[in-house]
Amino acid sequence: MPPRVRTHNPDRIRNALVAQAWSLRGAVGSLDPADLARPTRLDGWTVGDLVVHLALQLEALPRVLAEPAPEGAAAELTLSRWAVSTASVAERLDADTRAAVAGCPDPVVRLDSAVNALQDAVSAPLPDRAVRIRLGTMTALDFAVTRLVEMVVHADDLAAATGADVPLDRHALATVVRLLADALAAEAPGGSVELRVPPFAVVQCVAGPRHTRGTPPNVVETDPLTWIRLAAGRLTWADAVADAALTASGERSDLSGLLPVLG
């Protein structure tokens, strides 16, 4: 049985976008020039580079909403497919970021402008139509959800690099946890393993015997941030197990071969 497709409340997504964008802006605004020069866990990127990348990701939503709807195009790109396809554009995104950095004298100002543009773009309801992005066409609402993924994942990158407090909007965090869990379940459909990320997500995945009642024989459980780090490739399965950041019981419970979910 394929995993169910979740629905998203457009107003809650809009509110989460604005809240998380301003949380990032506040954290970045507290950094000094020495902080911007710090390395990050993203290969070859400084904090300043990461801030510019974040600005690019936020600017993408106002840009695609301002473009005409793709003529006759259906929204064939699901959120799960988007998540597992990001690896295919990783090199292009890296190149785009480096080019933007070269032309950006002040990353903080660039992010500030991007946050304001995003807020303006979602001040009205999101249009009920498809938008075209590099990976294909998806609904405007789903593309807005992908911006939450970018902000939550990179908020954690920013905190790891600088020690800054970057609060995560609860709805943004819940949405990203569920999206990444659903994407894993879509890539490895089945019912032999139950992935639990309390309090936000429970999915079944991996082909094999399906349990029908009681405690399933194969269970993986972890917290939201550990799951996001695993799914985004910021943390290895072995390190998470060694640090007791997750529990995995049952002979089929090793999900390391399915990670990361994002590129």
PDB file of C-alpha atoms in Angstrom:
ATOM      1  CA  MET A   1       0.000   0.000   0.000  1.00  0.00           C
ATOM      2  CA  PRO A   2       1.518   3.358  -1.006  1.00  0.00           C
ATOM      3  CA  PRO A   3       1.853   5.985   1.733  1.00  0.00           C
ATOM      4  CA  ARG A   4      -1.059   8.391   1.920  1.00  0.00           C
ATOM      5  CA  VAL A   5      -0.661  11.840   0.421  1.00  0.00           C
ATOM      6  CA  ARG A   6      -0.840  14.520   3.096  1.00  0.00           C
ATOM      7  CA  THR A   7      -2.758  17.698   2.627  1.00  0.00           C
ATOM      8  CA  HIS A   8      -1.538  21.080   3.825  1.00  0.00           C
ATOM      9  CA  ASN A   9      -3.500  24.004   5.163  1.00  0.00           C
ATOM     10  CA  PRO A  10      -2.497  26.961   2.952  1.00  0.00           C
ATOM     11  CA  ASP A  11      -2.938  29.577   5.663  1.00  0.00           C
ATOM     12  CA  ARG A  12      -0.848  27.626   8.173  1.00  0.00           C
ATOM     13  CA  ILE A  13       1.881  27.180   5.570  1.00  0.00           C
ATOM     14  CA  ARG A  14       1.878  30.905   4.805  1.00  0.00           C
ATOM     15  CA  ASN A  15       2.108  31.760   8.492  1.00  0.00           C
ATOM     16  CA  ALA A  16       4.907  29.243   9.042  1.00  0.00           C
ATOM     17  CA  LEU A  17       6.849  30.645   6.092  1.00  0.00           C
ATOM     18  CA  VAL A  18       6.771  34.159   7.476  1.00  0.00           C
ATOM     19  CA  ALA A  19       7.538  33.082  11.037  1.00  0.00           C
ATOM     20  CA  GLN A  20      10.502  30.924  10.030  1.00  0.00           C
ATOM     21  CA  ALA A  21      11.862  33.525   7.625  1.00  0.00           C
ATOM     22  CA  TRP A  22      11.886  36.182  10.332  1.00  0.00           C
ATOM     23  CA  SER A  23      13.444  33.770  12.806  1.00  0.00           C
ATOM     24  CA  LEU A  24      16.303  33.250  10.375  1.00  0.00           C
ATOM     25  CA  ARG A  25      16.574  36.972   9.746  1.00  0.00           C
ATOM     26  CA  GLY A  26      16.816  37.650  13.470  1.00  0.00           C
ATOM     27  CA  ALA A  27      19.538  35.037  13.939  1.00  0.00           C
ATOM     28  CA  VAL A  28      21.546  36.280  10.962  1.00  0.00           C
ATOM     29  CA  GLY A  29      21.195  39.876  12.107  1.00  0.00           C
ATOM     30  CA  SER A  30      22.922  38.975  15.370  1.00  0.00           C
ATOM     31  CA  LEU A  31      26.063  37.743  13.590  1.00  0.00           C
ATOM     32  CA  ASP A  32      29.198  39.811  13.176  1.00  0.00           C
ATOM     33  CA  PRO A  33      31.570  39.744  10.172  1.00  0.00           C
ATOM     34  CA  ALA A  34      33.775  37.135  11.839  1.00  0.00           C
ATOM     35  CA  ASP A  35      30.743  34.841  12.166  1.00  0.00           C
ATOM     36  CA  LEU A  36      29.958  35.207   8.469  1.00  0.00           C
ATOM     37  CA  ALA A  37      33.463  33.975   7.654  1.00  0.00           C
ATOM     38  CA  ARG A  38      33.085  30.789   9.706  1.00  0.00           C
ATOM     39  CA  PRO A  39      33.029  27.443   7.865  1.00  0.00           C
ATOM     40  CA  THR A  40      29.826  25.396   7.781  1.00  0.00           C
ATOM     41  CA  ARG A  41      29.223  21.662   7.466  1.00  0.00           C
ATOM     42  CA  LEU A  42      28.324  22.301   3.818  1.00  0.00           C
ATOM     43  CA  ASP A  43      31.357  21.565   1.696  1.00  0.00           C
ATOM     44  CA  GLY A  44      33.309  24.746   1.006  1.00  0.00           C
ATOM     45  CA  TRP A  45      30.595  27.137   2.189  1.00  0.00           C
ATOM     46  CA  THR A  46      31.083  29.825   4.797  1.00  0.00           C
ATOM     47  CA  VAL A  47      28.225  31.145   6.906  1.00  0.00           C
ATOM     48  CA  GLY A  48      28.033  34.106   4.536  1.00  0.00           C
ATOM     49  CA  ASP A  49      27.649  31.726   1.602  1.00  0.00           C
ATOM     50  CA  LEU A  50      24.883  29.894   3.470  1.00  0.00           C
ATOM     51  CA  VAL A  51      23.064  33.173   4.122  1.00  0.00           C
ATOM     52  CA  VAL A  52      23.174  34.048   0.427  1.00  0.00           C
ATOM     53  CA  HIS A  53      21.901  30.558  -0.434  1.00  0.00           C
ATOM     54  CA  LEU A  54      19.017  31.041   1.982  1.00  0.00           C
ATOM     55  CA  ALA A  55      18.198  34.342   0.320  1.00  0.00           C
ATOM     56  CA  LEU A  56      18.113  32.609  -3.076  1.00  0.00           C
ATOM     57  CA  GLN A  57      15.745  29.962  -1.746  1.00  0.00           C
ATOM     58  CA  LEU A  58      13.381  32.544  -0.289  1.00  0.00           C
ATOM     59  CA  GLU A  59      13.500  34.685  -3.440  1.00  0.00           C
ATOM     60  CA  ALA A  60      12.395  31.679  -5.495  1.00  0.00           C
ATOM     61  CA  LEU A  61       8.819  31.737  -4.194  1.00  0.00           C
ATOM     62  CA  PRO A  62       7.998  35.344  -5.134  1.00  0.00           C
ATOM     63  CA  ARG A  63       9.691  34.764  -8.482  1.00  0.00           C
ATOM     64  CA  VAL A  64       7.704  31.685  -9.522  1.00  0.00           C
ATOM     65  CA  LEU A  65       4.446  33.182  -8.242  1.00  0.00           C
ATOM     66  CA  ALA A  66       5.027  36.221 -10.439  1.00  0.00           C
ATOM     67  CA  GLU A  67       5.509  34.073 -13.538  1.00  0.00           C
ATOM     68  CA  PRO A  68       2.550  33.052 -15.715  1.00  0.00           C
ATOM     69  CA  ALA A  69       1.078  29.643 -14.975  1.00  0.00           C
ATOM     70  CA  PRO A  70       2.648  26.935 -17.167  1.00  0.00           C
ATOM     71  CA  GLU A  71       0.317  26.618 -20.120  1.00  0.00           C
ATOM     72  CA  GLY A  72      -1.510  23.305 -20.074  1.00  0.00           C
ATOM     73  CA  ALA A  73       0.912  21.833 -17.548  1.00  0.00           C
ATOM     74  CA  ALA A  74      -0.292  19.595 -14.763  1.00  0.00           C
ATOM     75  CA  ALA A  75       1.470  19.577 -11.416  1.00  0.00           C
ATOM     76  CA  GLU A  76       3.137  16.181 -11.721  1.00  0.00           C
ATOM     77  CA  LEU A  77       5.932  16.729  -9.183  1.00  0.00           C
ATOM     78  CA  THR A  78       4.911  15.574  -5.706  1.00  0.00           C
ATOM     79  CA  LEU A  79       6.611  16.701  -2.529  1.00  0.00           C
ATOM     80  CA  SER A  80       8.097  13.235  -1.984  1.00  0.00           C
ATOM     81  CA  ARG A  81       9.490  13.153  -5.518  1.00  0.00           C
ATOM     82  CA  TRP A  82      10.866  16.682  -5.095  1.00  0.00           C
ATOM     83  CA  ALA A  83      12.676  15.648  -1.920  1.00  0.00           C
ATOM     84  CA  VAL A  84      14.441  12.648  -3.423  1.00  0.00           C
ATOM     85  CA  SER A  85      15.223  14.550  -6.644  1.00  0.00           C
ATOM     86  CA  THR A  86      17.113  17.411  -5.019  1.00  0.00           C
ATOM     87  CA  ALA A  87      20.396  15.528  -5.370  1.00  0.00           C
ATOM     88  CA  SER A  88      20.113  15.858  -9.149  1.00  0.00           C
ATOM     89  CA  VAL A  89      20.350  19.653  -8.957  1.00  0.00           C
ATOM     90  CA  ALA A  90      22.825  19.933  -6.072  1.00  0.00           C
ATOM     91  CA  GLU A  91      25.761  20.901  -8.286  1.00  0.00           C
ATOM     92  CA  ARG A  92      23.694  23.552 -10.081  1.00  0.00           C
ATOM     93  CA  LEU A  93      22.504  24.998  -6.775  1.00  0.00           C
ATOM     94  CA  ASP A  94      26.078  25.142  -5.538  1.00  0.00           C
ATOM     95  CA  ALA A  95      27.147  26.967  -8.698  1.00  0.00           C
ATOM     96  CA  ASP A  96      24.206  29.378  -8.436  1.00  0.00           C
ATOM     97  CA  THR A  97      25.093  30.131  -4.826  1.00  0.00           C
ATOM     98  CA  ARG A  98      28.748  30.775  -5.583  1.00  0.00           C
ATOM     99  CA  ALA A  99      27.802  33.091  -8.449  1.00  0.00           C
ATOM    100  CA  ALA A 100      25.384  34.984  -6.212  1.00  0.00           C
ATOM    101  CA  VAL A 101      28.016  35.296  -3.477  1.00  0.00           C
ATOM    102  CA  ALA A 102      30.431  36.829  -5.957  1.00  0.00           C
ATOM    103  CA  GLY A 103      27.936  39.591  -6.685  1.00  0.00           C
ATOM    104  CA  CYS A 104      26.705  40.136  -3.137  1.00  0.00           C
ATOM    105  CA  PRO A 105      28.624  42.636  -1.000  1.00  0.00           C
ATOM    106  CA  ASP A 106      26.393  42.130   2.050  1.00  0.00           C
ATOM    107  CA  PRO A 107      24.702  38.745   2.664  1.00  0.00           C
ATOM    108  CA  VAL A 108      22.657  40.132   5.567  1.00  0.00           C
ATOM    109  CA  VAL A 109      21.126  42.850   3.395  1.00  0.00           C
ATOM    110  CA  ARG A 110      20.364  40.262   0.693  1.00  0.00           C
ATOM    111  CA  LEU A 111      18.574  38.032   3.186  1.00  0.00           C
ATOM    112  CA  ASP A 112      16.657  40.973   4.643  1.00  0.00           C
ATOM    113  CA  SER A 113      15.389  41.864   1.167  1.00  0.00           C
ATOM    114  CA  ALA A 114      14.469  38.227   0.487  1.00  0.00           C
ATOM    115  CA  VAL A 115      12.482  37.943   3.719  1.00  0.00           C
ATOM    116  CA  ASN A 116      10.513  41.104   2.905  1.00  0.00           C
ATOM    117  CA  ALA A 117       9.809  39.853  -0.614  1.00  0.00           C
ATOM    118  CA  LEU A 118       8.638  36.491   0.704  1.00  0.00           C
ATOM    119  CA  GLN A 119       6.329  38.141   3.224  1.00  0.00           C
ATOM    120  CA  ASP A 120       4.821  40.318   0.513  1.00  0.00           C
ATOM    121  CA  ALA A 121       4.354  37.315  -1.776  1.00  0.00           C
ATOM    122  CA  VAL A 122       2.349  35.342   0.792  1.00  0.00           C
ATOM    123  CA  SER A 123       0.339  38.268   2.158  1.00  0.00           C
ATOM    124  CA  ALA A 124      -2.486  37.042  -0.082  1.00  0.00           C
ATOM    125  CA  PRO A 125      -3.650  33.422  -0.440  1.00  0.00           C
ATOM    126  CA  LEU A 126      -1.442  31.219  -2.575  1.00  0.00           C
ATOM    127  CA  PRO A 127      -2.867  30.697  -6.074  1.00  0.00           C
ATOM    128  CA  ASP A 128      -4.465  27.353  -6.839  1.00  0.00           C
ATOM    129  CA  ARG A 129      -2.290  26.574  -9.833  1.00  0.00           C
ATOM    130  CA  ALA A 130       0.903  24.935 -10.970  1.00  0.00           C
ATOM    131  CA  VAL A 131       4.299  26.599 -11.003  1.00  0.00           C
ATOM    132  CA  ARG A 132       7.333  25.547 -12.973  1.00  0.00           C
ATOM    133  CA  ILE A 133      10.646  24.928 -11.232  1.00  0.00           C
ATOM    134  CA  ARG A 134      13.897  23.312 -12.292  1.00  0.00           C
ATOM    135  CA  LEU A 135      12.700  19.819 -11.385  1.00  0.00           C
ATOM    136  CA  GLY A 136       9.293  20.062 -13.059  1.00  0.00           C
ATOM    137  CA  THR A 137       5.856  21.472 -12.259  1.00  0.00           C
ATOM    138  CA  MET A 138       4.186  21.358  -8.872  1.00  0.00           C
ATOM    139  CA  THR A 139       1.398  23.216  -7.126  1.00  0.00           C
ATOM    140  CA  ALA A 140       2.157  26.641  -5.715  1.00  0.00           C
ATOM    141  CA  LEU A 141       1.243  25.346  -2.255  1.00  0.00           C
ATOM    142  CA  ASP A 142       3.646  22.424  -2.530  1.00  0.00           C
ATOM    143  CA  PHE A 143       6.429  24.711  -3.699  1.00  0.00           C
ATOM    144  CA  ALA A 144       5.768  26.906  -0.663  1.00  0.00           C
ATOM    145  CA  VAL A 145       6.186  23.785   1.500  1.00  0.00           C
ATOM    146  CA  THR A 146       9.580  23.136  -0.107  1.00  0.00           C
ATOM    147  CA  ARG A 147      10.688  26.583   1.089  1.00  0.00           C
ATOM    148  CA  LEU A 148       9.974  25.439   4.641  1.00  0.00           C
ATOM    149  CA  VAL A 149      12.291  22.473   4.078  1.00  0.00           C
ATOM    150  CA  GLU A 150      15.052  24.800   2.919  1.00  0.00           C
ATOM    151  CA  MET A 151      14.605  27.121   5.890  1.00  0.00           C
ATOM    152  CA  VAL A 152      14.388  24.441   8.593  1.00  0.00           C
ATOM    153  CA  VAL A 153      17.328  22.400   7.308  1.00  0.00           C
ATOM    154  CA  HIS A 154      19.520  25.459   6.862  1.00  0.00           C
ATOM    155  CA  ALA A 155      18.456  26.963  10.186  1.00  0.00           C
ATOM    156  CA  ASP A 156      20.051  23.900  11.759  1.00  0.00           C
ATOM    157  CA  ASP A 157      23.142  24.369   9.576  1.00  0.00           C
ATOM    158  CA  LEU A 158      23.379  27.988  10.724  1.00  0.00           C
ATOM    159  CA  ALA A 159      23.026  27.042  14.386  1.00  0.00           C
ATOM    160  CA  ALA A 160      25.676  24.316  14.035  1.00  0.00           C
ATOM    161  CA  ALA A 161      28.151  26.725  12.431  1.00  0.00           C
ATOM    162  CA  THR A 162      27.681  29.724  14.711  1.00  0.00           C
ATOM    163  CA  GLY A 163      26.048  28.550  17.905  1.00  0.00           C
ATOM    164  CA  ALA A 164      23.288  31.083  17.243  1.00  0.00           C
ATOM    165  CA  ASP A 165      19.822  30.419  18.579  1.00  0.00           C
ATOM    166  CA  VAL A 166      17.600  29.912  15.538  1.00  0.00           C
ATOM    167  CA  PRO A 167      14.078  29.137  16.812  1.00  0.00           C
ATOM    168  CA  LEU A 168      12.080  26.759  14.651  1.00  0.00           C
ATOM    169  CA  ASP A 169       8.421  27.486  14.065  1.00  0.00           C
ATOM    170  CA  ARG A 170       6.499  24.466  15.341  1.00  0.00           C
ATOM    171  CA  HIS A 171       4.332  24.069  12.249  1.00  0.00           C
ATOM    172  CA  ALA A 172       7.370  24.462   9.994  1.00  0.00           C
ATOM    173  CA  LEU A 173       9.237  21.791  11.946  1.00  0.00           C
ATOM    174  CA  ALA A 174       6.262  19.403  11.931  1.00  0.00           C
ATOM    175  CA  THR A 175       5.718  19.886   8.199  1.00  0.00           C
ATOM    176  CA  VAL A 176       9.352  19.171   7.340  1.00  0.00           C
ATOM    177  CA  VAL A 177       9.547  16.105   9.588  1.00  0.00           C
ATOM    178  CA  ARG A 178       6.420  14.631   7.985  1.00  0.00           C
ATOM    179  CA  LEU A 179       7.489  15.449   4.443  1.00  0.00           C
ATOM    180  CA  LEU A 180      10.862  13.735   4.865  1.00  0.00           C
ATOM    181  CA  ALA A 181       9.289  10.708   6.545  1.00  0.00           C
ATOM    182  CA  ASP A 182       6.709  10.435   3.766  1.00  0.00           C
ATOM    183  CA  ALA A 183       9.433  10.706   1.131  1.00  0.00           C
ATOM    184  CA  LEU A 184      11.347   7.815   2.680  1.00  0.00           C
ATOM    185  CA  ALA A 185       8.165   5.735   2.837  1.00  0.00           C
ATOM    186  CA  ALA A 186       7.432   6.516  -0.817  1.00  0.00           C
ATOM    187  CA  GLU A 187      10.913   5.406  -1.850  1.00  0.00           C
ATOM    188  CA  ALA A 188      10.753   2.202   0.230  1.00  0.00           C
ATOM    189  CA  PRO A 189       7.058   1.290   0.356  1.00  0.00           C
ATOM    190  CA  GLY A 190       5.978  -1.489   2.669  1.00  0.00           C
ATOM    191  CA  GLY A 191       4.891  -2.221   6.169  1.00  0.00           C
ATOM    192  CA  SER A 192       7.705  -4.109   7.837  1.00  0.00           C
ATOM    193  CA  VAL A 193       9.325  -1.108   9.580  1.00  0.00           C
ATOM    194  CA  GLU A 194       7.661   1.635  11.539  1.00  0.00           C
ATOM    195  CA  LEU A 195       9.471   4.969  11.677  1.00  0.00           C
ATOM    196  CA  ARG A 196       8.390   7.098  14.614  1.00  0.00           C
ATOM    197  CA  VAL A 197       9.358  10.749  15.016  1.00  0.00           C
ATOM    198  CA  PRO A 198       7.258  11.923  17.943  1.00  0.00           C
ATOM    199  CA  PRO A 199       5.268  14.035  18.217  1.00  0.00           C
ATOM    200  CA  PHE A 200       4.975  14.679  14.494  1.00  0.00           C
ATOM    201  CA  ALA A 201       5.195  11.574  12.333  1.00  0.00           C
ATOM    202  CA  VAL A 202       4.686   7.822  12.157  1.00  0.00           C
ATOM    203  CA  VAL A 203       5.090   6.031   8.834  1.00  0.00           C
ATOM    204  CA  GLN A 204       5.470   2.438   7.757  1.00  0.00           C
ATOM    205  CA  CYS A 205       8.033   1.545   5.149  1.00  0.00           C
ATOM    206  CA  VAL A 206      10.282  -1.227   3.715  1.00  0.00           C
ATOM    207  CA  ALA A 207       8.887  -4.275   1.952  1.00  0.00           C
ATOM    208  CA  GLY A 208       8.397  -7.386   4.026  1.00  0.00           C
ATOM    209  CA  PRO A 209       5.944  -8.895   6.492  1.00  0.00           C
ATOM    210  CA  ARG A 210       3.338  -6.381   7.569  1.00  0.00           C
ATOM    211  CA  HIS A 211       2.187  -6.261  11.171  1.00  0.00           C
ATOM    212  CA  THR A 212      -1.506  -5.794  11.874  1.00  0.00           C
ATOM    213  CA  ARG A 213      -1.716  -5.293  15.626  1.00  0.00           C
ATOM    214  CA  GLY A 214       0.421  -4.686  18.676  1.00  0.00           C
ATOM    215  CA  THR A 215       4.012  -3.497  18.632  1.00  0.00           C
ATOM    216  CA  PRO A 216       5.573  -3.924  15.176  1.00  0.00           C
ATOM    217  CA  PRO A 217       8.668  -6.159  15.019  1.00  0.00           C
ATOM    218  CA  ASN A 218      10.865  -3.465  13.466  1.00  0.00           C
ATOM    219  CA  VAL A 219      10.744   0.021  14.944  1.00  0.00           C
ATOM    220  CA  VAL A 220      12.933   3.093  14.481  1.00  0.00           C
ATOM    221  CA  GLU A 221      12.340   6.038  16.774  1.00  0.00           C
ATOM    222  CA  THR A 222      14.114   9.373  16.989  1.00  0.00           C
ATOM    223  CA  ASP A 223      13.504  13.044  17.704  1.00  0.00           C
ATOM    224  CA  PRO A 224      12.586  15.649  15.055  1.00  0.00           C
ATOM    225  CA  LEU A 225      15.991  17.316  14.672  1.00  0.00           C
ATOM    226  CA  THR A 226      17.882  14.021  14.564  1.00  0.00           C
ATOM    227  CA  TRP A 227      15.494  12.790  11.873  1.00  0.00           C
ATOM    228  CA  ILE A 228      15.976  15.962   9.828  1.00  0.00           C
ATOM    229  CA  ARG A 229      19.769  15.661  10.127  1.00  0.00           C
ATOM    230  CA  LEU A 230      19.649  12.027   9.024  1.00  0.00           C
ATOM    231  CA  ALA A 231      17.287  12.762   6.139  1.00  0.00           C
ATOM    232  CA  ALA A 232      19.334  15.766   5.000  1.00  0.00           C
ATOM    233  CA  GLY A 233      22.688  13.970   5.194  1.00  0.00           C
ATOM    234  CA  ARG A 234      23.997  16.016   8.110  1.00  0.00           C
ATOM    235  CA  LEU A 235      24.262  12.970  10.379  1.00  0.00           C
ATOM    236  CA  THR A 236      25.101   9.347   9.643  1.00  0.00           C
ATOM    237  CA  TRP A 237      23.046   6.444  10.892  1.00  0.00           C
ATOM    238  CA  ALA A 238      26.089   4.995  12.662  1.00  0.00           C
ATOM    239  CA  ASP A 239      26.775   8.222  14.528  1.00  0.00           C
ATOM    240  CA  ALA A 240      23.130   8.608  15.526  1.00  0.00           C
ATOM    241  CA  VAL A 241      23.098   5.065  16.904  1.00  0.00           C
ATOM    242  CA  ALA A 242      26.418   5.571  18.686  1.00  0.00           C
ATOM    243  CA  ASP A 243      25.145   8.769  20.307  1.00  0.00           C
ATOM    244  CA  ALA A 244      21.861   7.086  21.304  1.00  0.00           C
ATOM    245  CA  ALA A 245      20.036   9.712  19.256  1.00  0.00           C
ATOM    246  CA  LEU A 246      17.806   6.992  17.833  1.00  0.00           C
ATOM    247  CA  THR A 247      16.647   3.502  18.736  1.00  0.00           C
ATOM    248  CA  ALA A 248      16.272   0.741  16.174  1.00  0.00           C
ATOM    249  CA  SER A 249      14.865  -2.669  17.021  1.00  0.00           C
ATOM    250  CA  GLY A 250      14.320  -5.640  14.724  1.00  0.00           C
ATOM    251  CA  GLU A 251      16.371  -7.243  11.984  1.00  0.00           C
ATOM    252  CA  ARG A 252      14.944  -4.976   9.255  1.00  0.00           C
ATOM    253  CA  SER A 253      15.239  -1.719  11.189  1.00  0.00           C
ATOM    254  CA  ASP A 254      18.537  -0.488   9.738  1.00  0.00           C
ATOM    255  CA  LEU A 255      17.486   2.326   7.399  1.00  0.00           C
ATOM    256  CA  SER A 256      20.997   3.519   6.621  1.00  0.00           C
ATOM    257  CA  GLY A 257      20.753   2.323   3.023  1.00  0.00           C
ATOM    258  CA  LEU A 258      17.787   4.627   2.425  1.00  0.00           C
ATOM    259  CA  LEU A 259      19.449   7.760   3.771  1.00  0.00           C
ATOM    260  CA  PRO A 260      19.831  10.595   3.145  1.00  0.00           C
ATOM    261  CA  VAL A 261      16.441  11.448   1.659  1.00  0.00           C
ATOM    262  CA  LEU A 262      17.511  14.874   0.407  1.00  0.00           C
ATOM    263  CA  GLY A 263      20.516  15.394  -1.814  1.00  0.00           C
TER     264      GLY A 263
END
